[in-house]
Amino acid sequence: MDSVYSRVAENNVVWHNGFVNRVDRNEAYGHKSGLIWFTGLSSSGKSTIAHAFEKRLFEEGIKCYVLDGDNIRHGLNADLGFSENDKRENLRRTVEVARLMVDAGLIVLAAFVSPFRRDRQYIRERFKNDNFLEVYVRCSVDECARRVPKGYYEKTRAGIIKGYTGVDSPYEEPENPDLILDTEKMDKESSISLLYETLMNRGWIG
Ligand code: ADP
């Protein structure tokens, strides 16, 4: 992935600093900006929680936005498929959009399966520790299977649908996430409260 960035130097492209920076925006909006990255199996609850949390923050006047994996594939990433390379590029572009949004003063909530530690480490490195949170939305494969339309997981187990994370393609659990939301034990509201508390403790919101 790093090779992409070497072109920037080759083409002599220079970053232009404006008169207004992230700190100015954070002060004006009354909260810090940052990326909350939700990782976990499909149907673990990432989107449900991200959207519910966005609503809670929005109602309190906090500038925020959900980057949803499926939505991004409708536009910016419509040219990408599901090969290893395309999946990685999908992630890379998403992270760069998140970086711009964080620079613009928003709290960004990104819901992506993102099964590989290497990729998640890459995302963390594109951010500074003070404005990045990795949230592991934990749920067993069996419970995820109960949550999706009947037959879907059965088809993946039978090999009819291939490359499904958690069934025939690995999910590497986060070793040291900033927060774990165990959606088999916690209801949605408890997850929202815990997220809110975490942002308060980290000083993102006051
Ligand atoms: P993902 O984004 O991880 O693929 P979704 O949020 O799209 O998952 O789907 C999760 C499903 O599980 C939703 O239908 C949601 O209502 C359900 N669900 C059941 N219990 C929970 C919970 N405790 N937290 C979040 N979602 C839950």
JSON list of C-alpha atoms and ligand atoms in Angstrom, two decimals:
[
{"chain": "A", "resi": 1, "resn": "MET", "atom": "CA", "xyz": [0.00, 0.00, 0.00]},
{"chain": "A", "resi": 2, "resn": "ASP", "atom": "CA", "xyz": [2.90, 2.33, 0.77]},
{"chain": "A", "resi": 3, "resn": "SER", "atom": "CA", "xyz": [3.96, 2.31, -2.89]},
{"chain": "A", "resi": 4, "resn": "VAL", "atom": "CA", "xyz": [0.88, 4.41, -3.72]},
{"chain": "A", "resi": 5, "resn": "TYR", "atom": "CA", "xyz": [2.26, 7.27, -1.66]},
{"chain": "A", "resi": 6, "resn": "SER", "atom": "CA", "xyz": [5.67, 7.28, -3.32]},
{"chain": "A", "resi": 7, "resn": "ARG", "atom": "CA", "xyz": [3.97, 8.77, -6.40]},
{"chain": "A", "resi": 8, "resn": "VAL", "atom": "CA", "xyz": [3.18, 11.89, -4.40]},
{"chain": "A", "resi": 9, "resn": "ALA", "atom": "CA", "xyz": [6.89, 12.64, -4.03]},
{"chain": "A", "resi": 10, "resn": "GLU", "atom": "CA", "xyz": [7.65, 11.60, -7.60]},
{"chain": "A", "resi": 11, "resn": "ASN", "atom": "CA", "xyz": [5.06, 14.08, -8.89]},
{"chain": "A", "resi": 12, "resn": "ASN", "atom": "CA", "xyz": [6.29, 16.87, -6.58]},
{"chain": "A", "resi": 13, "resn": "VAL", "atom": "CA", "xyz": [2.84, 17.34, -5.07]},
{"chain": "A", "resi": 14, "resn": "VAL", "atom": "CA", "xyz": [2.99, 19.58, -1.99]},
{"chain": "A", "resi": 15, "resn": "TRP", "atom": "CA", "xyz": [0.38, 19.74, 0.79]},
{"chain": "A", "resi": 16, "resn": "HIS", "atom": "CA", "xyz": [-1.26, 23.17, 0.94]},
{"chain": "A", "resi": 17, "resn": "ASN", "atom": "CA", "xyz": [-2.00, 24.40, 4.45]},
{"chain": "A", "resi": 18, "resn": "GLY", "atom": "CA", "xyz": [-5.11, 26.57, 4.71]},
{"chain": "A", "resi": 19, "resn": "PHE", "atom": "CA", "xyz": [-5.78, 29.37, 7.20]},
{"chain": "A", "resi": 20, "resn": "VAL", "atom": "CA", "xyz": [-8.07, 27.11, 9.22]},
{"chain": "A", "resi": 21, "resn": "ASN", "atom": "CA", "xyz": [-6.76, 23.87, 10.70]},
{"chain": "A", "resi": 22, "resn": "ARG", "atom": "CA", "xyz": [-8.15, 20.92, 12.63]},
{"chain": "A", "resi": 23, "resn": "VAL", "atom": "CA", "xyz": [-7.46, 22.48, 16.02]},
{"chain": "A", "resi": 24, "resn": "ASP", "atom": "CA", "xyz": [-9.37, 25.64, 15.00]},
{"chain": "A", "resi": 25, "resn": "ARG", "atom": "CA", "xyz": [-12.31, 23.52, 13.88]},
{"chain": "A", "resi": 26, "resn": "ASN", "atom": "CA", "xyz": [-12.25, 21.40, 17.05]},
{"chain": "A", "resi": 27, "resn": "GLU", "atom": "CA", "xyz": [-12.35, 24.57, 19.16]},
{"chain": "A", "resi": 28, "resn": "ALA", "atom": "CA", "xyz": [-15.17, 26.10, 17.13]},
{"chain": "A", "resi": 29, "resn": "TYR", "atom": "CA", "xyz": [-17.27, 22.91, 17.19]},
{"chain": "A", "resi": 30, "resn": "GLY", "atom": "CA", "xyz": [-16.62, 22.23, 20.87]},
{"chain": "A", "resi": 31, "resn": "HIS", "atom": "CA", "xyz": [-15.32, 18.68, 20.50]},
{"chain": "A", "resi": 32, "resn": "LYS", "atom": "CA", "xyz": [-12.37, 16.78, 19.09]},
{"chain": "A", "resi": 33, "resn": "SER", "atom": "CA", "xyz": [-12.56, 15.00, 15.76]},
{"chain": "A", "resi": 34, "resn": "GLY", "atom": "CA", "xyz": [-11.42, 11.44, 15.17]},
{"chain": "A", "resi": 35, "resn": "LEU", "atom": "CA", "xyz": [-12.08, 8.08, 13.61]},
{"chain": "A", "resi": 36, "resn": "ILE", "atom": "CA", "xyz": [-13.93, 5.28, 15.37]},
{"chain": "A", "resi": 37, "resn": "TRP", "atom": "CA", "xyz": [-13.27, 2.08, 13.43]},
{"chain": "A", "resi": 38, "resn": "PHE", "atom": "CA", "xyz": [-15.81, -0.70, 14.02]},
{"chain": "A", "resi": 39, "resn": "THR", "atom": "CA", "xyz": [-14.47, -4.14, 13.09]},
{"chain": "A", "resi": 40, "resn": "GLY", "atom": "CA", "xyz": [-16.17, -7.51, 13.43]},
{"chain": "A", "resi": 41, "resn": "LEU", "atom": "CA", "xyz": [-17.94, -10.28, 11.58]},
{"chain": "A", "resi": 42, "resn": "SER", "atom": "CA", "xyz": [-20.75, -9.54, 9.19]},
{"chain": "A", "resi": 43, "resn": "SER", "atom": "CA", "xyz": [-23.99, -9.16, 11.19]},
{"chain": "A", "resi": 44, "resn": "SER", "atom": "CA", "xyz": [-22.10, -8.64, 14.45]},
{"chain": "A", "resi": 45, "resn": "GLY", "atom": "CA", "xyz": [-23.83, -5.24, 14.73]},
{"chain": "A", "resi": 46, "resn": "LYS", "atom": "CA", "xyz": [-21.28, -2.70, 13.41]},
{"chain": "A", "resi": 47, "resn": "SER", "atom": "CA", "xyz": [-23.67, -0.70, 11.21]},
{"chain": "A", "resi": 48, "resn": "THR", "atom": "CA", "xyz": [-26.54, -0.87, 13.68]},
{"chain": "A", "resi": 49, "resn": "ILE", "atom": "CA", "xyz": [-24.37, 0.52, 16.45]},
{"chain": "A", "resi": 50, "resn": "ALA", "atom": "CA", "xyz": [-22.54, 3.08, 14.29]},
{"chain": "A", "resi": 51, "resn": "HIS", "atom": "CA", "xyz": [-25.81, 4.56, 12.98]},
{"chain": "A", "resi": 52, "resn": "ALA", "atom": "CA", "xyz": [-27.46, 4.59, 16.41]},
{"chain": "A", "resi": 53, "resn": "PHE", "atom": "CA", "xyz": [-24.40, 6.27, 17.92]},
{"chain": "A", "resi": 54, "resn": "GLU", "atom": "CA", "xyz": [-24.30, 8.82, 15.09]},
{"chain": "A", "resi": 55, "resn": "LYS", "atom": "CA", "xyz": [-27.91, 9.73, 15.90]},
{"chain": "A", "resi": 56, "resn": "ARG", "atom": "CA", "xyz": [-27.08, 10.18, 19.58]},
{"chain": "A", "resi": 57, "resn": "LEU", "atom": "CA", "xyz": [-24.07, 12.39, 18.81]},
{"chain": "A", "resi": 58, "resn": "PHE", "atom": "CA", "xyz": [-25.97, 14.37, 16.17]},
{"chain": "A", "resi": 59, "resn": "GLU", "atom": "CA", "xyz": [-28.81, 15.10, 18.58]},
{"chain": "A", "resi": 60, "resn": "GLU", "atom": "CA", "xyz": [-26.25, 16.61, 20.92]},
{"chain": "A", "resi": 61, "resn": "GLY", "atom": "CA", "xyz": [-24.93, 18.90, 18.21]},
{"chain": "A", "resi": 62, "resn": "ILE", "atom": "CA", "xyz": [-21.75, 16.92, 17.60]},
{"chain": "A", "resi": 63, "resn": "LYS", "atom": "CA", "xyz": [-20.49, 16.91, 14.01]},
{"chain": "A", "resi": 64, "resn": "CYS", "atom": "CA", "xyz": [-20.34, 13.29, 12.92]},
{"chain": "A", "resi": 65, "resn": "TYR", "atom": "CA", "xyz": [-20.78, 10.96, 9.95]},
{"chain": "A", "resi": 66, "resn": "VAL", "atom": "CA", "xyz": [-21.02, 7.21, 9.31]},
{"chain": "A", "resi": 67, "resn": "LEU", "atom": "CA", "xyz": [-18.83, 5.78, 6.58]},
{"chain": "A", "resi": 68, "resn": "ASP", "atom": "CA", "xyz": [-20.65, 2.60, 5.69]},
{"chain": "A", "resi": 69, "resn": "GLY", "atom": "CA", "xyz": [-18.78, 0.00, 3.65]},
{"chain": "A", "resi": 70, "resn": "ASP", "atom": "CA", "xyz": [-21.71, -0.74, 1.34]},
{"chain": "A", "resi": 71, "resn": "ASN", "atom": "CA", "xyz": [-22.50, 2.94, 0.74]},
{"chain": "A", "resi": 72, "resn": "ILE", "atom": "CA", "xyz": [-18.92, 3.75, -0.25]},
{"chain": "A", "resi": 73, "resn": "ARG", "atom": "CA", "xyz": [-19.00, 1.01, -2.85]},
{"chain": "A", "resi": 74, "resn": "HIS", "atom": "CA", "xyz": [-21.94, 2.78, -4.53]},
{"chain": "A", "resi": 75, "resn": "GLY", "atom": "CA", "xyz": [-19.86, 5.80, -5.55]},
{"chain": "A", "resi": 76, "resn": "LEU", "atom": "CA", "xyz": [-16.22, 6.42, -4.76]},
{"chain": "A", "resi": 77, "resn": "ASN", "atom": "CA", "xyz": [-15.35, 2.72, -4.84]},
{"chain": "A", "resi": 78, "resn": "ALA", "atom": "CA", "xyz": [-17.84, 1.58, -7.48]},
{"chain": "A", "resi": 79, "resn": "ASP", "atom": "CA", "xyz": [-14.90, 0.62, -9.71]},
{"chain": "A", "resi": 80, "resn": "LEU", "atom": "CA", "xyz": [-13.60, -1.91, -7.17]},
{"chain": "A", "resi": 81, "resn": "GLY", "atom": "CA", "xyz": [-14.41, -5.58, -6.88]},
{"chain": "A", "resi": 82, "resn": "PHE", "atom": "CA", "xyz": [-13.64, -8.12, -4.19]},
{"chain": "A", "resi": 83, "resn": "SER", "atom": "CA", "xyz": [-10.18, -9.38, -5.11]},
{"chain": "A", "resi": 84, "resn": "GLU", "atom": "CA", "xyz": [-7.52, -9.08, -2.39]},
{"chain": "A", "resi": 85, "resn": "ASN", "atom": "CA", "xyz": [-6.11, -5.98, -4.09]},
{"chain": "A", "resi": 86, "resn": "ASP", "atom": "CA", "xyz": [-9.48, -4.34, -4.56]},
{"chain": "A", "resi": 87, "resn": "LYS", "atom": "CA", "xyz": [-10.50, -5.01, -0.97]},
{"chain": "A", "resi": 88, "resn": "ARG", "atom": "CA", "xyz": [-7.28, -3.39, 0.21]},
{"chain": "A", "resi": 89, "resn": "GLU", "atom": "CA", "xyz": [-7.78, -0.39, -2.10]},
{"chain": "A", "resi": 90, "resn": "ASN", "atom": "CA", "xyz": [-11.36, -0.12, -0.84]},
{"chain": "A", "resi": 91, "resn": "LEU", "atom": "CA", "xyz": [-9.98, 0.17, 2.67]},
{"chain": "A", "resi": 92, "resn": "ARG", "atom": "CA", "xyz": [-7.20, 2.57, 1.72]},
{"chain": "A", "resi": 93, "resn": "ARG", "atom": "CA", "xyz": [-9.57, 5.03, 0.03]},
{"chain": "A", "resi": 94, "resn": "THR", "atom": "CA", "xyz": [-12.00, 4.82, 2.92]},
{"chain": "A", "resi": 95, "resn": "VAL", "atom": "CA", "xyz": [-9.25, 5.65, 5.39]},
{"chain": "A", "resi": 96, "resn": "GLU", "atom": "CA", "xyz": [-8.14, 8.63, 3.30]},
{"chain": "A", "resi": 97, "resn": "VAL", "atom": "CA", "xyz": [-11.73, 9.94, 3.14]},
{"chain": "A", "resi": 98, "resn": "ALA", "atom": "CA", "xyz": [-11.93, 9.52, 6.92]},
{"chain": "A", "resi": 99, "resn": "ARG", "atom": "CA", "xyz": [-8.69, 11.48, 7.32]},
{"chain": "A", "resi": 100, "resn": "LEU", "atom": "CA", "xyz": [-10.13, 14.40, 5.36]},
{"chain": "A", "resi": 101, "resn": "MET", "atom": "CA", "xyz": [-13.34, 14.29, 7.38]},
{"chain": "A", "resi": 102, "resn": "VAL", "atom": "CA", "xyz": [-11.40, 14.24, 10.65]},
{"chain": "A", "resi": 103, "resn": "ASP", "atom": "CA", "xyz": [-9.39, 17.21, 9.39]},
{"chain": "A", "resi": 104, "resn": "ALA", "atom": "CA", "xyz": [-12.74, 18.89, 8.66]},
{"chain": "A", "resi": 105, "resn": "GLY", "atom": "CA", "xyz": [-13.66, 18.47, 12.35]},
{"chain": "A", "resi": 106, "resn": "LEU", "atom": "CA", "xyz": [-15.97, 15.46, 12.30]},
{"chain": "A", "resi": 107, "resn": "ILE", "atom": "CA", "xyz": [-16.20, 12.36, 14.44]},
{"chain": "A", "resi": 108, "resn": "VAL", "atom": "CA", "xyz": [-16.24, 9.63, 11.80]},
{"chain": "A", "resi": 109, "resn": "LEU", "atom": "CA", "xyz": [-17.77, 6.22, 12.46]},
{"chain": "A", "resi": 110, "resn": "ALA", "atom": "CA", "xyz": [-16.58, 3.56, 10.03]},
{"chain": "A", "resi": 111, "resn": "ALA", "atom": "CA", "xyz": [-18.20, 0.11, 9.92]},
{"chain": "A", "resi": 112, "resn": "PHE", "atom": "CA", "xyz": [-16.06, -2.41, 8.05]},
{"chain": "A", "resi": 113, "resn": "VAL", "atom": "CA", "xyz": [-15.48, -6.14, 8.62]},
{"chain": "A", "resi": 114, "resn": "SER", "atom": "CA", "xyz": [-11.72, -5.49, 8.12]},
{"chain": "A", "resi": 115, "resn": "PRO", "atom": "CA", "xyz": [-10.67, -9.04, 9.07]},
{"chain": "A", "resi": 116, "resn": "PHE", "atom": "CA", "xyz": [-6.88, -8.64, 8.92]},
{"chain": "A", "resi": 117, "resn": "ARG", "atom": "CA", "xyz": [-4.70, -7.23, 11.71]},
{"chain": "A", "resi": 118, "resn": "ARG", "atom": "CA", "xyz": [-2.20, -5.94, 9.19]},
{"chain": "A", "resi": 119, "resn": "ASP", "atom": "CA", "xyz": [-4.85, -3.75, 7.57]},
{"chain": "A", "resi": 120, "resn": "ARG", "atom": "CA", "xyz": [-6.16, -2.45, 10.88]},
{"chain": "A", "resi": 121, "resn": "GLN", "atom": "CA", "xyz": [-2.62, -1.64, 11.98]},
{"chain": "A", "resi": 122, "resn": "TYR", "atom": "CA", "xyz": [-2.19, 0.30, 8.73]},
{"chain": "A", "resi": 123, "resn": "ILE", "atom": "CA", "xyz": [-5.33, 2.32, 9.50]},
{"chain": "A", "resi": 124, "resn": "ARG", "atom": "CA", "xyz": [-4.10, 3.12, 13.01]},
{"chain": "A", "resi": 125, "resn": "GLU", "atom": "CA", "xyz": [-0.79, 4.31, 11.62]},
{"chain": "A", "resi": 126, "resn": "ARG", "atom": "CA", "xyz": [-2.54, 6.72, 9.21]},
{"chain": "A", "resi": 127, "resn": "PHE", "atom": "CA", "xyz": [-4.00, 8.36, 12.32]},
{"chain": "A", "resi": 128, "resn": "LYS", "atom": "CA", "xyz": [-2.48, 9.70, 15.44]},
{"chain": "A", "resi": 129, "resn": "ASN", "atom": "CA", "xyz": [-3.18, 7.77, 18.63]},
{"chain": "A", "resi": 130, "resn": "ASP", "atom": "CA", "xyz": [-5.20, 10.63, 20.08]},
{"chain": "A", "resi": 131, "resn": "ASN", "atom": "CA", "xyz": [-7.79, 10.57, 17.35]},
{"chain": "A", "resi": 132, "resn": "PHE", "atom": "CA", "xyz": [-8.29, 6.91, 16.54]},
{"chain": "A", "resi": 133, "resn": "LEU", "atom": "CA", "xyz": [-10.31, 4.23, 18.32]},
{"chain": "A", "resi": 134, "resn": "GLU", "atom": "CA", "xyz": [-10.55, 0.60, 17.30]},
{"chain": "A", "resi": 135, "resn": "VAL", "atom": "CA", "xyz": [-13.83, -0.93, 18.44]},
{"chain": "A", "resi": 136, "resn": "TYR", "atom": "CA", "xyz": [-14.22, -4.68, 18.22]},
{"chain": "A", "resi": 137, "resn": "VAL", "atom": "CA", "xyz": [-17.88, -5.60, 17.75]},
{"chain": "A", "resi": 138, "resn": "ARG", "atom": "CA", "xyz": [-17.75, -9.16, 19.02]},
{"chain": "A", "resi": 139, "resn": "CYS", "atom": "CA", "xyz": [-20.28, -11.83, 18.18]},
{"chain": "A", "resi": 140, "resn": "SER", "atom": "CA", "xyz": [-19.94, -15.57, 17.53]},
{"chain": "A", "resi": 141, "resn": "VAL", "atom": "CA", "xyz": [-20.39, -16.98, 14.02]},
{"chain": "A", "resi": 142, "resn": "ASP", "atom": "CA", "xyz": [-23.38, -18.99, 15.23]},
{"chain": "A", "resi": 143, "resn": "GLU", "atom": "CA", "xyz": [-25.17, -15.89, 16.54]},
{"chain": "A", "resi": 144, "resn": "CYS", "atom": "CA", "xyz": [-24.31, -13.93, 13.37]},
{"chain": "A", "resi": 145, "resn": "ALA", "atom": "CA", "xyz": [-25.82, -16.80, 11.36]},
{"chain": "A", "resi": 146, "resn": "ARG", "atom": "CA", "xyz": [-29.05, -16.50, 13.36]},
{"chain": "A", "resi": 147, "resn": "ARG", "atom": "CA", "xyz": [-29.25, -12.79, 12.50]},
{"chain": "A", "resi": 148, "resn": "VAL", "atom": "CA", "xyz": [-29.07, -13.07, 8.69]},
{"chain": "A", "resi": 149, "resn": "PRO", "atom": "CA", "xyz": [-31.76, -14.37, 6.32]},
{"chain": "A", "resi": 150, "resn": "LYS", "atom": "CA", "xyz": [-32.13, -18.09, 6.65]},
{"chain": "A", "resi": 151, "resn": "GLY", "atom": "CA", "xyz": [-29.88, -20.16, 4.43]},
{"chain": "A", "resi": 152, "resn": "TYR", "atom": "CA", "xyz": [-27.10, -17.62, 3.92]},
{"chain": "A", "resi": 153, "resn": "TYR", "atom": "CA", "xyz": [-24.55, -19.07, 6.32]},
{"chain": "A", "resi": 154, "resn": "GLU", "atom": "CA", "xyz": [-25.62, -22.60, 5.39]},
{"chain": "A", "resi": 155, "resn": "LYS", "atom": "CA", "xyz": [-24.70, -21.77, 1.79]},
{"chain": "A", "resi": 156, "resn": "THR", "atom": "CA", "xyz": [-21.31, -20.46, 2.83]},
{"chain": "A", "resi": 157, "resn": "ARG", "atom": "CA", "xyz": [-20.70, -23.56, 4.94]},
{"chain": "A", "resi": 158, "resn": "ALA", "atom": "CA", "xyz": [-21.67, -25.74, 2.00]},
{"chain": "A", "resi": 159, "resn": "GLY", "atom": "CA", "xyz": [-19.23, -23.79, -0.20]},
{"chain": "A", "resi": 160, "resn": "ILE", "atom": "CA", "xyz": [-21.96, -22.28, -2.43]},
{"chain": "A", "resi": 161, "resn": "ILE", "atom": "CA", "xyz": [-21.07, -18.74, -1.31]},
{"chain": "A", "resi": 162, "resn": "LYS", "atom": "CA", "xyz": [-17.29, -18.42, -1.09]},
{"chain": "A", "resi": 163, "resn": "GLY", "atom": "CA", "xyz": [-14.87, -16.14, 0.77]},
{"chain": "A", "resi": 164, "resn": "TYR", "atom": "CA", "xyz": [-17.21, -15.42, 3.65]},
{"chain": "A", "resi": 165, "resn": "THR", "atom": "CA", "xyz": [-15.35, -14.02, 6.64]},
{"chain": "A", "resi": 166, "resn": "GLY", "atom": "CA", "xyz": [-15.65, -16.21, 9.71]},
{"chain": "A", "resi": 167, "resn": "VAL", "atom": "CA", "xyz": [-16.75, -19.27, 7.76]},
{"chain": "A", "resi": 168, "resn": "ASP", "atom": "CA", "xyz": [-14.28, -20.10, 4.99]},
{"chain": "A", "resi": 169, "resn": "SER", "atom": "CA", "xyz": [-12.13, -17.01, 5.23]},
{"chain": "A", "resi": 170, "resn": "PRO", "atom": "CA", "xyz": [-10.36, -15.96, 8.45]},
{"chain": "A", "resi": 171, "resn": "TYR", "atom": "CA", "xyz": [-11.21, -13.17, 10.85]},
{"chain": "A", "resi": 172, "resn": "GLU", "atom": "CA", "xyz": [-8.23, -12.14, 12.97]},
{"chain": "A", "resi": 173, "resn": "GLU", "atom": "CA", "xyz": [-9.56, -10.90, 16.30]},
{"chain": "A", "resi": 174, "resn": "PRO", "atom": "CA", "xyz": [-8.11, -7.57, 17.49]},
{"chain": "A", "resi": 175, "resn": "GLU", "atom": "CA", "xyz": [-5.43, -8.21, 20.12]},
{"chain": "A", "resi": 176, "resn": "ASN", "atom": "CA", "xyz": [-5.65, -4.86, 21.84]},
{"chain": "A", "resi": 177, "resn": "PRO", "atom": "CA", "xyz": [-8.77, -2.97, 20.77]},
{"chain": "A", "resi": 178, "resn": "ASP", "atom": "CA", "xyz": [-9.66, 0.30, 22.48]},
{"chain": "A", "resi": 179, "resn": "LEU", "atom": "CA", "xyz": [-13.12, -1.07, 23.22]},
{"chain": "A", "resi": 180, "resn": "ILE", "atom": "CA", "xyz": [-15.00, -4.38, 22.90]},
{"chain": "A", "resi": 181, "resn": "LEU", "atom": "CA", "xyz": [-18.75, -4.38, 22.39]},
{"chain": "A", "resi": 182, "resn": "ASP", "atom": "CA", "xyz": [-20.03, -7.88, 23.00]},
{"chain": "A", "resi": 183, "resn": "THR", "atom": "CA", "xyz": [-23.33, -7.80, 21.15]},
{"chain": "A", "resi": 184, "resn": "GLU", "atom": "CA", "xyz": [-24.38, -11.23, 22.39]},
{"chain": "A", "resi": 185, "resn": "LYS", "atom": "CA", "xyz": [-24.33, -9.97, 25.96]},
{"chain": "A", "resi": 186, "resn": "MET", "atom": "CA", "xyz": [-25.02, -6.25, 25.54]},
{"chain": "A", "resi": 187, "resn": "ASP", "atom": "CA", "xyz": [-28.04, -4.65, 23.95]},
{"chain": "A", "resi": 188, "resn": "LYS", "atom": "CA", "xyz": [-27.68, -1.75, 21.52]},
{"chain": "A", "resi": 189, "resn": "GLU", "atom": "CA", "xyz": [-28.38, 0.89, 24.16]},
{"chain": "A", "resi": 190, "resn": "SER", "atom": "CA", "xyz": [-25.61, -0.43, 26.44]},
{"chain": "A", "resi": 191, "resn": "SER", "atom": "CA", "xyz": [-23.15, -0.29, 23.55]},
{"chain": "A", "resi": 192, "resn": "ILE", "atom": "CA", "xyz": [-24.13, 3.32, 22.82]},
{"chain": "A", "resi": 193, "resn": "SER", "atom": "CA", "xyz": [-23.67, 4.28, 26.49]},
{"chain": "A", "resi": 194, "resn": "LEU", "atom": "CA", "xyz": [-20.26, 2.61, 26.64]},
{"chain": "A", "resi": 195, "resn": "LEU", "atom": "CA", "xyz": [-19.14, 4.37, 23.46]},
{"chain": "A", "resi": 196, "resn": "TYR", "atom": "CA", "xyz": [-20.32, 7.70, 24.82]},
{"chain": "A", "resi": 197, "resn": "GLU", "atom": "CA", "xyz": [-18.49, 7.14, 28.10]},
{"chain": "A", "resi": 198, "resn": "THR", "atom": "CA", "xyz": [-15.32, 6.20, 26.20]},
{"chain": "A", "resi": 199, "resn": "LEU", "atom": "CA", "xyz": [-15.39, 9.44, 24.17]},
{"chain": "A", "resi": 200, "resn": "MET", "atom": "CA", "xyz": [-15.87, 11.41, 27.38]},
{"chain": "A", "resi": 201, "resn": "ASN", "atom": "CA", "xyz": [-12.96, 9.61, 29.10]},
{"chain": "A", "resi": 202, "resn": "ARG", "atom": "CA", "xyz": [-10.69, 10.21, 26.11]},
{"chain": "A", "resi": 203, "resn": "GLY", "atom": "CA", "xyz": [-11.61, 13.87, 26.08]},
{"chain": "A", "resi": 204, "resn": "TRP", "atom": "CA", "xyz": [-13.13, 13.82, 22.58]},
{"chain": "A", "resi": 205, "resn": "ILE", "atom": "CA", "xyz": [-16.39, 15.24, 23.90]},
{"chain": "A", "resi": 206, "resn": "GLY", "atom": "CA", "xyz": [-17.03, 17.24, 27.04]},
{"chain": "B", "resi": 1, "resn": "ADP", "atom": "P1", "xyz": [-22.86, -5.58, 10.51]},
{"chain": "B", "resi": 1, "resn": "ADP", "atom": "O1", "xyz": [-22.83, -4.11, 10.17]},
{"chain": "B", "resi": 1, "resn": "ADP", "atom": "O2", "xyz": [-21.85, -5.96, 11.55]},
{"chain": "B", "resi": 1, "resn": "ADP", "atom": "O3", "xyz": [-22.80, -6.47, 9.30]},
{"chain": "B", "resi": 1, "resn": "ADP", "atom": "P2", "xyz": [-25.63, -5.10, 11.08]},
{"chain": "B", "resi": 1, "resn": "ADP", "atom": "O4", "xyz": [-25.64, -3.97, 12.05]},
{"chain": "B", "resi": 1, "resn": "ADP", "atom": "O5", "xyz": [-25.93, -4.80, 9.65]},
{"chain": "B", "resi": 1, "resn": "ADP", "atom": "O6", "xyz": [-24.26, -5.89, 11.22]},
{"chain": "B", "resi": 1, "resn": "ADP", "atom": "O7", "xyz": [-26.64, -6.22, 11.53]},
{"chain": "B", "resi": 1, "resn": "ADP", "atom": "C1", "xyz": [-26.71, -6.69, 12.86]},
{"chain": "B", "resi": 1, "resn": "ADP", "atom": "C2", "xyz": [-28.08, -7.29, 13.12]},
{"chain": "B", "resi": 1, "resn": "ADP", "atom": "O8", "xyz": [-28.09, -7.83, 14.44]},
{"chain": "B", "resi": 1, "resn": "ADP", "atom": "C3", "xyz": [-29.20, -6.25, 13.07]},
{"chain": "B", "resi": 1, "resn": "ADP", "atom": "O9", "xyz": [-30.34, -6.83, 12.49]},
{"chain": "B", "resi": 1, "resn": "ADP", "atom": "C4", "xyz": [-29.43, -5.93, 14.54]},
{"chain": "B", "resi": 1, "resn": "ADP", "atom": "O10", "xyz": [-30.76, -5.51, 14.78]},
{"chain": "B", "resi": 1, "resn": "ADP", "atom": "C5", "xyz": [-29.17, -7.28, 15.18]},
{"chain": "B", "resi": 1, "resn": "ADP", "atom": "N1", "xyz": [-28.77, -7.22, 16.60]},
{"chain": "B", "resi": 1, "resn": "ADP", "atom": "C6", "xyz": [-29.24, -8.07, 17.55]},
{"chain": "B", "resi": 1, "resn": "ADP", "atom": "N2", "xyz": [-28.71, -7.79, 18.75]},
{"chain": "B", "resi": 1, "resn": "ADP", "atom": "C7", "xyz": [-27.87, -6.74, 18.58]},
{"chain": "B", "resi": 1, "resn": "ADP", "atom": "C8", "xyz": [-27.04, -5.99, 19.49]},
{"chain": "B", "resi": 1, "resn": "ADP", "atom": "N3", "xyz": [-26.97, -6.29, 20.78]},
{"chain": "B", "resi": 1, "resn": "ADP", "atom": "N4", "xyz": [-26.31, -4.98, 18.98]},
{"chain": "B", "resi": 1, "resn": "ADP", "atom": "C9", "xyz": [-26.37, -4.69, 17.66]},
{"chain": "B", "resi": 1, "resn": "ADP", "atom": "N5", "xyz": [-27.14, -5.35, 16.75]},
{"chain": "B", "resi": 1, "resn": "ADP", "atom": "C10", "xyz": [-27.91, -6.38, 17.21]}
]
